[in-house]
PDB file of C-alpha atoms in Angstrom:
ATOM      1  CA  UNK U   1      53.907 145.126 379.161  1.00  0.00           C
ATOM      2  CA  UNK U   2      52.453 147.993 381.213  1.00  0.00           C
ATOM      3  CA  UNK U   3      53.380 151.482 380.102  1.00  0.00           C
ATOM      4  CA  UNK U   4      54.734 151.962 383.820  1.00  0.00           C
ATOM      5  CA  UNK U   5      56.589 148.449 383.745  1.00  0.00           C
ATOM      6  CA  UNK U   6      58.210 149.568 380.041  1.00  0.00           C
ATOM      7  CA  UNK U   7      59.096 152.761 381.870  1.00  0.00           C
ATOM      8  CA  UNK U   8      60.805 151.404 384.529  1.00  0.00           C
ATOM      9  CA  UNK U   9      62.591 148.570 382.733  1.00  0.00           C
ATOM     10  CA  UNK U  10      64.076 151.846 380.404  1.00  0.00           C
ATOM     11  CA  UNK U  11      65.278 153.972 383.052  1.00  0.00           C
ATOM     12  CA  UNK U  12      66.773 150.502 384.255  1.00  0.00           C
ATOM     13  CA  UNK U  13      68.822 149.921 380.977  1.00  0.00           C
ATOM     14  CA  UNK U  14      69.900 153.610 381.110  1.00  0.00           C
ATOM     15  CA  UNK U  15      71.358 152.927 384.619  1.00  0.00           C
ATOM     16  CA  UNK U  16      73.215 149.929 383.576  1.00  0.00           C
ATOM     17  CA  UNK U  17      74.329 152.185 380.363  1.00  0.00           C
ATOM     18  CA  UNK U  18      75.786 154.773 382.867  1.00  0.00           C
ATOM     19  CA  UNK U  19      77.385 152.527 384.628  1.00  0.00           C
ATOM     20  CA  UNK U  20      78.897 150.478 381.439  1.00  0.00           C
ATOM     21  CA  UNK U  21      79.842 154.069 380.150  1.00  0.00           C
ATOM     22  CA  UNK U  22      81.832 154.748 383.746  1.00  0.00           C
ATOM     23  CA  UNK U  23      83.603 151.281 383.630  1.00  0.00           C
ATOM     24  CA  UNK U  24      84.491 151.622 379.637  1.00  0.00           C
ATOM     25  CA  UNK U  25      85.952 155.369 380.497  1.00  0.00           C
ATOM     26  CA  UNK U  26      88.604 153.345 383.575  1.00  0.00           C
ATOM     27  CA  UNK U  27      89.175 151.029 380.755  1.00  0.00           C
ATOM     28  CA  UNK U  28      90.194 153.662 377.913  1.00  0.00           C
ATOM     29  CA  UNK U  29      92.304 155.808 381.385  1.00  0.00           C
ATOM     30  CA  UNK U  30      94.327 152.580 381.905  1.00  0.00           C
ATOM     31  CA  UNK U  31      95.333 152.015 378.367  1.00  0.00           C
ATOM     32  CA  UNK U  32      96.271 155.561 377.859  1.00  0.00           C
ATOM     33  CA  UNK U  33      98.326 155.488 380.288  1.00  0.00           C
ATOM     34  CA  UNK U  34      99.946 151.750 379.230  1.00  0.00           C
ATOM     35  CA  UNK U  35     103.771 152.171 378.151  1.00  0.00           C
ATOM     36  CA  UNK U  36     104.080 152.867 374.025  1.00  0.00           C
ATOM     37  CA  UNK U  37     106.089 150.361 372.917  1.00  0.00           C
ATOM     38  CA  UNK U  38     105.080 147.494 375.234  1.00  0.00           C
ATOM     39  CA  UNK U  39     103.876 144.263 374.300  1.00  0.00           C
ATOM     40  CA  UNK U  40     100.580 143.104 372.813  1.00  0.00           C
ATOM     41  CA  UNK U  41      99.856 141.227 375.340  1.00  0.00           C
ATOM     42  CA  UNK U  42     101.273 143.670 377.956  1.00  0.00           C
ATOM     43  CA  UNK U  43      98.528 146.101 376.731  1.00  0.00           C
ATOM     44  CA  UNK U  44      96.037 143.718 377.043  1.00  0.00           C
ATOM     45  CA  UNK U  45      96.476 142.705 380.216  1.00  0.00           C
ATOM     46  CA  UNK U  46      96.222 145.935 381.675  1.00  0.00           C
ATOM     47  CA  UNK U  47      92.755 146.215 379.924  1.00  0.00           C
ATOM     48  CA  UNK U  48      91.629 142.486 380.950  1.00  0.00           C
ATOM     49  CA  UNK U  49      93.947 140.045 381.444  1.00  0.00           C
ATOM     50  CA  UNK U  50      96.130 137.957 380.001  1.00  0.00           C
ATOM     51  CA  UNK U  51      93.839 134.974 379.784  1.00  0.00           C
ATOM     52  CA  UNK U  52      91.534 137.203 378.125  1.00  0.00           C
ATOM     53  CA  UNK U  53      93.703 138.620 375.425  1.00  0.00           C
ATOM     54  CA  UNK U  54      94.516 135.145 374.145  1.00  0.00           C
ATOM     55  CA  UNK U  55      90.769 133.776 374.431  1.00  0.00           C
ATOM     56  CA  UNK U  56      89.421 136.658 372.248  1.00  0.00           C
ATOM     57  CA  UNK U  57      92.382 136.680 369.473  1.00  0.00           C
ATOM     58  CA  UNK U  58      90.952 132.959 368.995  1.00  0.00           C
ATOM     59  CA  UNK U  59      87.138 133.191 369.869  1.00  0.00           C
ATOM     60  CA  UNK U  60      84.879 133.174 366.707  1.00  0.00           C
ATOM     61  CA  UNK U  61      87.651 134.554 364.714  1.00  0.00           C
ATOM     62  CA  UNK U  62      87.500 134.241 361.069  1.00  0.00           C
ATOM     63  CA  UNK U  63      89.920 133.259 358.054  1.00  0.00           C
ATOM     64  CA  UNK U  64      88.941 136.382 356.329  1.00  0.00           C
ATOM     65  CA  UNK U  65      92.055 139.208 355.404  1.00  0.00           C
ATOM     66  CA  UNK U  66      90.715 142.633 355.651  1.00  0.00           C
ATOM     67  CA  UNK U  67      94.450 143.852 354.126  1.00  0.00           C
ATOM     68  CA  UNK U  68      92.794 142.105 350.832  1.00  0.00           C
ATOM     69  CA  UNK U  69      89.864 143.610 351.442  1.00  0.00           C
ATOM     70  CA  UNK U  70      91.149 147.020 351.245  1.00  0.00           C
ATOM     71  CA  UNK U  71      91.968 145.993 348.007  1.00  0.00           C
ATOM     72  CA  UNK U  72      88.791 144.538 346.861  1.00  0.00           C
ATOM     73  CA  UNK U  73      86.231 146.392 344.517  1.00  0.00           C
ATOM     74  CA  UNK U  74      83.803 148.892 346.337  1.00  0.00           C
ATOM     75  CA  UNK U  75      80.155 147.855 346.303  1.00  0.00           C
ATOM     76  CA  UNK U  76      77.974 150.269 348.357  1.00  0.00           C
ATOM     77  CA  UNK U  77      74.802 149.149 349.510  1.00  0.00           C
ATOM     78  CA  UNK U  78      71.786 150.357 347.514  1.00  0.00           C
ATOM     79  CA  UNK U  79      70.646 152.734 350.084  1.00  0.00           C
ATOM     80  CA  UNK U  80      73.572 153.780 352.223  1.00  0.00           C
ATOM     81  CA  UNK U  81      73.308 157.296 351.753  1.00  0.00           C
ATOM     82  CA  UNK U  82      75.548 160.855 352.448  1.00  0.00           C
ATOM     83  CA  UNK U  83      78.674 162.355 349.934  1.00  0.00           C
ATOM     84  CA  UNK U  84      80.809 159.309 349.798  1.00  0.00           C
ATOM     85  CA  UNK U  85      77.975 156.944 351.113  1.00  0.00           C
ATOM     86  CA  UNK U  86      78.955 155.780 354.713  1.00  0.00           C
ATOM     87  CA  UNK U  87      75.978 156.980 356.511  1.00  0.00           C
ATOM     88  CA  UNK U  88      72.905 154.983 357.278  1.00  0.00           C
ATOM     89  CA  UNK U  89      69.935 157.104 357.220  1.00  0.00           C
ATOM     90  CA  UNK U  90      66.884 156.490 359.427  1.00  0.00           C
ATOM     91  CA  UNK U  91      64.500 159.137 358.277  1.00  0.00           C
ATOM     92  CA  UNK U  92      64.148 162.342 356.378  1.00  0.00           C
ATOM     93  CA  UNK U  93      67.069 163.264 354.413  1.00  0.00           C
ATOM     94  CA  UNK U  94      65.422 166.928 353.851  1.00  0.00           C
ATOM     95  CA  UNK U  95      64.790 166.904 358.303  1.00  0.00           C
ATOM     96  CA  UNK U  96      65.771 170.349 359.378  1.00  0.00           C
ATOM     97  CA  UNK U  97      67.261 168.219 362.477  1.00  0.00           C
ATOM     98  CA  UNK U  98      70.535 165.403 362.458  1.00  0.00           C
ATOM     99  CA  UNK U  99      70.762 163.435 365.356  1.00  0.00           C
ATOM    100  CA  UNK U 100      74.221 161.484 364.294  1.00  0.00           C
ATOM    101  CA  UNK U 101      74.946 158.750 366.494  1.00  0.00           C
ATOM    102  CA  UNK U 102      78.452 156.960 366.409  1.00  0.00           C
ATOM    103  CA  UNK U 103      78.612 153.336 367.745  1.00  0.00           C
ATOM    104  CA  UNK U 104      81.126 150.293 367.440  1.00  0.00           C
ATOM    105  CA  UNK U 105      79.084 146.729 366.974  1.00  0.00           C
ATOM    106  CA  UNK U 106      81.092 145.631 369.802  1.00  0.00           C
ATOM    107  CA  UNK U 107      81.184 148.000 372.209  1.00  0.00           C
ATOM    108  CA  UNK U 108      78.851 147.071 375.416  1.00  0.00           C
ATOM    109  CA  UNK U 109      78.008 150.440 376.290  1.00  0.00           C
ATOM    110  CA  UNK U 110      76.227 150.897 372.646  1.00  0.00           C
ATOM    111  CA  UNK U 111      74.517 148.035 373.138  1.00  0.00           C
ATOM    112  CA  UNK U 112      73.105 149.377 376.502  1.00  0.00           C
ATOM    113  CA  UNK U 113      71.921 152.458 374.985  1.00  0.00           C
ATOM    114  CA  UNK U 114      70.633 151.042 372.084  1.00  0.00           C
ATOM    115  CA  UNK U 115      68.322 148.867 374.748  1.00  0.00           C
ATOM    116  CA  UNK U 116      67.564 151.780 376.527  1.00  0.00           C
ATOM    117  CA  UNK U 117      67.052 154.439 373.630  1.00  0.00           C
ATOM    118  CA  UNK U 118      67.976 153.260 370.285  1.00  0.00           C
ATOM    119  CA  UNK U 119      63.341 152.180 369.526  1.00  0.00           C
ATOM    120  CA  UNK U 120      63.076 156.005 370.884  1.00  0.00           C
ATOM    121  CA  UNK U 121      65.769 157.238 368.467  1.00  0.00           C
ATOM    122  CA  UNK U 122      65.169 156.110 365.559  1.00  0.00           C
ATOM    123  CA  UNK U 123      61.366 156.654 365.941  1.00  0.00           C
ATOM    124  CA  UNK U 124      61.298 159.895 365.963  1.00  0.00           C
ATOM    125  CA  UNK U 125      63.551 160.298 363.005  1.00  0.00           C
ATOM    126  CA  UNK U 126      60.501 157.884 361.355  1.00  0.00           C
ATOM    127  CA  UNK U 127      58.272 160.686 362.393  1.00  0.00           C
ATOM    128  CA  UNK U 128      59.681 163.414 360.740  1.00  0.00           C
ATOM    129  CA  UNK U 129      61.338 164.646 364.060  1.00  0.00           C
ATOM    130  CA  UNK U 130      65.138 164.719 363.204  1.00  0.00           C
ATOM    131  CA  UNK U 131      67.054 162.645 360.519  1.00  0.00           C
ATOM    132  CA  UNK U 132      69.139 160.081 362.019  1.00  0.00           C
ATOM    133  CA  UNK U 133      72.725 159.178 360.852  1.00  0.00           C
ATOM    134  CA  UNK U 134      74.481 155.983 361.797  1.00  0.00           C
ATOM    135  CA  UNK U 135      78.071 155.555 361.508  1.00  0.00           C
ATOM    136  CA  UNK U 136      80.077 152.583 362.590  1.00  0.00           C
ATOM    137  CA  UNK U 137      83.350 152.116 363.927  1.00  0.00           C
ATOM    138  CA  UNK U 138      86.069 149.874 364.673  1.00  0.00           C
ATOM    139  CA  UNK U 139      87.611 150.569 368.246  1.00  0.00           C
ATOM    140  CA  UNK U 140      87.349 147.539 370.099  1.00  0.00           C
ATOM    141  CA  UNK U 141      88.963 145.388 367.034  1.00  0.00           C
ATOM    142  CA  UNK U 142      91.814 148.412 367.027  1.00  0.00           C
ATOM    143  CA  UNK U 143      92.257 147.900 371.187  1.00  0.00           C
ATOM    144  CA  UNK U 144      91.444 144.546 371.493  1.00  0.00           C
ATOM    145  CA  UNK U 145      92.212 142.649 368.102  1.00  0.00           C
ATOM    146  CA  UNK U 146      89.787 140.517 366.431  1.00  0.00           C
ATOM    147  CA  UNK U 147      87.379 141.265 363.786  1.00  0.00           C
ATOM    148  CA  UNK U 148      83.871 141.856 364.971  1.00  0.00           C
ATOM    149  CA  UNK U 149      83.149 145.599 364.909  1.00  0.00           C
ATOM    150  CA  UNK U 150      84.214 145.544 360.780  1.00  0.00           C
ATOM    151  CA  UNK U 151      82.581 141.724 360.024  1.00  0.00           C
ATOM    152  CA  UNK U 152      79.235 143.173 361.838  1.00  0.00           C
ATOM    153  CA  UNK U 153      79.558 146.099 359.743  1.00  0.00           C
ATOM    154  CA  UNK U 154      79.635 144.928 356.587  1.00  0.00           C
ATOM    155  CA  UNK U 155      77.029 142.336 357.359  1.00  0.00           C
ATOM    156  CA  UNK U 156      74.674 145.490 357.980  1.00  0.00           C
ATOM    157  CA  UNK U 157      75.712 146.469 354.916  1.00  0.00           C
ATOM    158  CA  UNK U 158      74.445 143.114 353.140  1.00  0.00           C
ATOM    159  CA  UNK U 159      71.273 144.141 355.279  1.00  0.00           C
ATOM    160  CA  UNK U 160      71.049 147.723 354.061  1.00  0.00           C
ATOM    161  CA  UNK U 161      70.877 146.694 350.739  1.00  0.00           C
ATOM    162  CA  UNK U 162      68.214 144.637 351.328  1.00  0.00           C
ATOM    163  CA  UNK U 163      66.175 147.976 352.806  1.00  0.00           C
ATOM    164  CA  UNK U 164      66.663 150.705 355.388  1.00  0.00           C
ATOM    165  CA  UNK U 165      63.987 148.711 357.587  1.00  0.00           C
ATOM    166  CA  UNK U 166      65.714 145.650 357.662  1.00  0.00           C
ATOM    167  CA  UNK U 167      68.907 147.010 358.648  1.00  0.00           C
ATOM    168  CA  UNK U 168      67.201 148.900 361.489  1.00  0.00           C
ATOM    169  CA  UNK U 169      66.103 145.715 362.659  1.00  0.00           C
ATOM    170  CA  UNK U 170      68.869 143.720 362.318  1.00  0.00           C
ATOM    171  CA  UNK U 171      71.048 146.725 364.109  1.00  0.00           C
ATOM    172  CA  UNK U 172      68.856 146.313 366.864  1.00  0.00           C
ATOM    173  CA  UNK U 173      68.938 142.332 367.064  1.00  0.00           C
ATOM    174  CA  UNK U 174      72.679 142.450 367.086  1.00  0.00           C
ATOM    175  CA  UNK U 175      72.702 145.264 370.019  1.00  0.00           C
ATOM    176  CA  UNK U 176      70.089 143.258 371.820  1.00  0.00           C
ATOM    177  CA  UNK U 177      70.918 141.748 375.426  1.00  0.00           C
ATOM    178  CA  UNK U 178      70.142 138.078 373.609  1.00  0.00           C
ATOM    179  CA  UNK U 179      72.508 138.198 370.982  1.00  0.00           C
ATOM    180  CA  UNK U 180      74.999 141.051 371.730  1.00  0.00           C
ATOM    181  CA  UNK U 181      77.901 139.170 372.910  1.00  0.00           C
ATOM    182  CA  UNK U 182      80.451 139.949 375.851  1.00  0.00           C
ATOM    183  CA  UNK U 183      83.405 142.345 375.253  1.00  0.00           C
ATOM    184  CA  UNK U 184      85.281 139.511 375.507  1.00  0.00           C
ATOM    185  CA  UNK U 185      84.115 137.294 372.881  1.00  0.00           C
ATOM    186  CA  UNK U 186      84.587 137.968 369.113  1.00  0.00           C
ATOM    187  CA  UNK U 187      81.094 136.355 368.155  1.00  0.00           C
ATOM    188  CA  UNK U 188      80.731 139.297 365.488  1.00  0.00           C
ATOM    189  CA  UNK U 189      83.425 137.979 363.637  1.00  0.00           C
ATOM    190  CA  UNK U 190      82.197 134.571 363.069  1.00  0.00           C
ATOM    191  CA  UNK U 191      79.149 134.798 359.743  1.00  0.00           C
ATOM    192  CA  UNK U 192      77.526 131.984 360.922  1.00  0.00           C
ATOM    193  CA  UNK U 193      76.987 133.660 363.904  1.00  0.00           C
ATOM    194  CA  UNK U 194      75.685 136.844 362.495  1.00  0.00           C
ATOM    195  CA  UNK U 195      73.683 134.869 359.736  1.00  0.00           C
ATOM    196  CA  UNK U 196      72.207 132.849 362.613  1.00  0.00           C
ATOM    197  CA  UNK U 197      70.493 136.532 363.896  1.00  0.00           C
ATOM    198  CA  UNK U 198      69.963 137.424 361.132  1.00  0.00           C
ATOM    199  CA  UNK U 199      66.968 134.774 360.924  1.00  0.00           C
ATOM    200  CA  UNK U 200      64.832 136.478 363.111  1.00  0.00           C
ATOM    201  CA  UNK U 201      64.489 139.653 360.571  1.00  0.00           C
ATOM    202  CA  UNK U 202      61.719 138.391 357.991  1.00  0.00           C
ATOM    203  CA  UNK U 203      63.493 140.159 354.933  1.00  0.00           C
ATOM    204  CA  UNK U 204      66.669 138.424 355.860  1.00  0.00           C
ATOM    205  CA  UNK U 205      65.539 134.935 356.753  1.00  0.00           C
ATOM    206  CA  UNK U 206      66.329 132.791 353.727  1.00  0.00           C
ATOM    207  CA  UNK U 207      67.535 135.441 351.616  1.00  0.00           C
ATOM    208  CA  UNK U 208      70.242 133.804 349.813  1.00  0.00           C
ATOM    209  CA  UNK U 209      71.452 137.299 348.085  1.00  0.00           C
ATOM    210  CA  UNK U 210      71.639 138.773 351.818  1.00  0.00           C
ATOM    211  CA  UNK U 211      73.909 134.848 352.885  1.00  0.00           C
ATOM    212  CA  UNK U 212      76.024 135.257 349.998  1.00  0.00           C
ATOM    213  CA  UNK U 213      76.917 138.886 350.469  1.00  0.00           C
ATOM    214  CA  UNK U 214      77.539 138.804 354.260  1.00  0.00           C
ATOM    215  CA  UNK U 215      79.512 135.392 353.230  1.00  0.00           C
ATOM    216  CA  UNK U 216      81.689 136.619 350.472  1.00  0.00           C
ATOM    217  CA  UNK U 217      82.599 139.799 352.215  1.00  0.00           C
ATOM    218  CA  UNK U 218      80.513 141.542 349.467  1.00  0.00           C
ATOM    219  CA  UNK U 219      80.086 144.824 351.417  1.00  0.00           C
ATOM    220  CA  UNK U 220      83.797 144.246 353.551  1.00  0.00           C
ATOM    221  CA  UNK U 221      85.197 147.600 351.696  1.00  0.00           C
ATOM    222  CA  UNK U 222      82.350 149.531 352.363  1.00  0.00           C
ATOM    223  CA  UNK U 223      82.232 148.668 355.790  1.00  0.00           C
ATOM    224  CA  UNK U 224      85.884 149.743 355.853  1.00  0.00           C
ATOM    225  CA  UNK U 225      85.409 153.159 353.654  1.00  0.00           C
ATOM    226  CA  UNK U 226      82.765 153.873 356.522  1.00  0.00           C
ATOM    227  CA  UNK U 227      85.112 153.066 359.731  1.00  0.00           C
ATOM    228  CA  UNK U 228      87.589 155.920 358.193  1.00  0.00           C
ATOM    229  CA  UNK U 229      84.578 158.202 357.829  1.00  0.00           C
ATOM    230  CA  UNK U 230      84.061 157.374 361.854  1.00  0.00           C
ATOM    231  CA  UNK U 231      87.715 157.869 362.505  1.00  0.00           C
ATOM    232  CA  UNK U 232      87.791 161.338 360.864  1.00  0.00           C
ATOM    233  CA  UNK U 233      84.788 162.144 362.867  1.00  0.00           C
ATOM    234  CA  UNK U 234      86.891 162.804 365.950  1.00  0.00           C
ATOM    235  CA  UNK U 235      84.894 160.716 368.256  1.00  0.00           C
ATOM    236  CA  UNK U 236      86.793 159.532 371.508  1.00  0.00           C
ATOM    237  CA  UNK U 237      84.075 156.759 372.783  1.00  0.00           C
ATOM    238  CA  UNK U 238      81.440 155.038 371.435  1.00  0.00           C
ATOM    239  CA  UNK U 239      78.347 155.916 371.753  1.00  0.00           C
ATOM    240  CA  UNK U 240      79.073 159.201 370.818  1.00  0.00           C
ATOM    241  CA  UNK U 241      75.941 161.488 370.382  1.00  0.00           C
ATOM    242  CA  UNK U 242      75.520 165.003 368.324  1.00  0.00           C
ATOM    243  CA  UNK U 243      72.875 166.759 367.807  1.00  0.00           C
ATOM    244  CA  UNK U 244      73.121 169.207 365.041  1.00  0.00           C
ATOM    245  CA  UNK U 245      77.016 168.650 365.257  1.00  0.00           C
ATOM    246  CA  UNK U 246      77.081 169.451 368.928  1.00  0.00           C
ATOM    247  CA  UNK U 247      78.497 166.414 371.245  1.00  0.00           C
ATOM    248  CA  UNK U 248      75.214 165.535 373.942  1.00  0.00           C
ATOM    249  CA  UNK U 249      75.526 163.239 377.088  1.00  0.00           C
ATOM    250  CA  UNK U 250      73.823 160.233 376.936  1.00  0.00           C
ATOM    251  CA  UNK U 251      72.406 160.560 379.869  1.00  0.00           C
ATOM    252  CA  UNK U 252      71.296 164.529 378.603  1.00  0.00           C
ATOM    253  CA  UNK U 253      69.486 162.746 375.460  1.00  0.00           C
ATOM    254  CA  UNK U 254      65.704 161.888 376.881  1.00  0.00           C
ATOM    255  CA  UNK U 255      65.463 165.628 377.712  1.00  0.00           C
ATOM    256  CA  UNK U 256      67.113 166.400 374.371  1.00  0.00           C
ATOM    257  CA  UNK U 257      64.916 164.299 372.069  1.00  0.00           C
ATOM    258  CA  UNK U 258      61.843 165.685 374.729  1.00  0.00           C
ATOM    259  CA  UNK U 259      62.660 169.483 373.071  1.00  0.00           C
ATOM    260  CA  UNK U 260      62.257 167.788 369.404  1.00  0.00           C
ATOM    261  CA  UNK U 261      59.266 166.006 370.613  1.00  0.00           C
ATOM    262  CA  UNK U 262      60.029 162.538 370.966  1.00  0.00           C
ATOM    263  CA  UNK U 263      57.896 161.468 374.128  1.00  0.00           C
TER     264      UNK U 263
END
């Protein structure tokens, strides 16, 4: 691909992230604004539709209970990193810059800015640049019900103990515009699914220790140890960007990362 073609097909995928960010902010407006105390499915209509709220308590769900696996022993994934260790860490733990980026596996408008920005991100935190911090979050599941944005999580986590790299890549596969799935669908919640993407990462294709921990819910604590670390973060959308602490449009970031000398 030409340099002026990848340019162009960029500032395209920021557009549609603009735009996805506009529609998502109607969305959250609306359910503010739904009556506490109505029905489930009350809610969810105003967000989608009725049709829609049944279809995605049923789509790809799976049998797992995350109430038991609250309860289940922690394992943390060999290189999660931070205090408690719920941050992925994409680059220099010692970088005099933090770029921490909040996203929920779900959530369309991450995976439009990860197409757009997410190579540019988390290469210049691989050049010394910044650090980068990943956190993960839950809202869609919270809003919507189903399972996805935790099941995706913790299957990262099966990926992160594999190695920093292969997580990177499989974050990216998952936020891709082939195997993202609609807002509507709960594909995230379904392994095979995730196991099935999971194939085109060379450290994860036929890794049986990688199968069996995304398939036993090996890393399904950690996942939800790092979804309270999001919550506590104060974050009121995903994808929530902060540079040095300090909340940054998306649409303010190219110039941002520009100053820290990502071209």
């Amino acid at each position: 691909m030409s340099k002026r073609n990848s340019q162009e097909a960029k500032r395209a995928a920021r557009e549609r992230l603009k735009i996805e960010r506009e529609r998502q902010a109607r969305k959250d407006r609306i359910r503010r604004q739904a009556v506490v105390g109505g029905s489930v499915l009350a809610i969810l209509a105003v967000a989608g539709g009725v049709g829609f709220a049944v279809a995605n308590m049923d789509d790809g769900g799976s049998d797992k209970s995350w109430a038991d696996a609250a309860d289940k022993k922690l394992v943390k994934p060999a290189n999660a990193a931070g205090k408690n260790g719920t941050i992925v860490l994409i680059g220099d733990e010692d970088a005099k810059k933090t770029i921490d980026v909040y996203e929920d596996m779900r959530c369309p408008a991450c995976a439009n800015f990860e197409q757009a920005l997410g190579e540019t991100v988390k290469k210049g935190a691989e050049d010394g640049k910044y650090k980068l911090q990943i956190h993960l979050g839950s809202i869609i599941d919270g809003n919507f019900g189903g399972d996805g944005s935790k099941n995706a999580a913790s299957a990262l986590g099966a990926a992160l103990d594999v190695s920093t790299e292969a997580f990177s890549e499989y974050h990216s596969l998952l936020y891709s515009a082939e195997h993202h799935p609609p807002e509507n669908e709960d594909k995230f919640a379904d392994n095979d699914y995730l196991l099935k993407v999971a194939e085109n990462v060379d450290a994860l294709k036929d890794n049986k220790e990688f199968e069996a921990a995304v398939e036993k819910g090996t890393y399904d604590k950690w996942a939800l140890e790092m979804i309270d670390s999001f919550n506590e973060a104060g974050v009121q959308g995903t994808p929530t960007v902060r540079i040095d602490g300090k909340d940054v449009e998306v649409s303010a970031l190219p110039a941002e990362l520009e100053k820290l000398g990502v071209k």
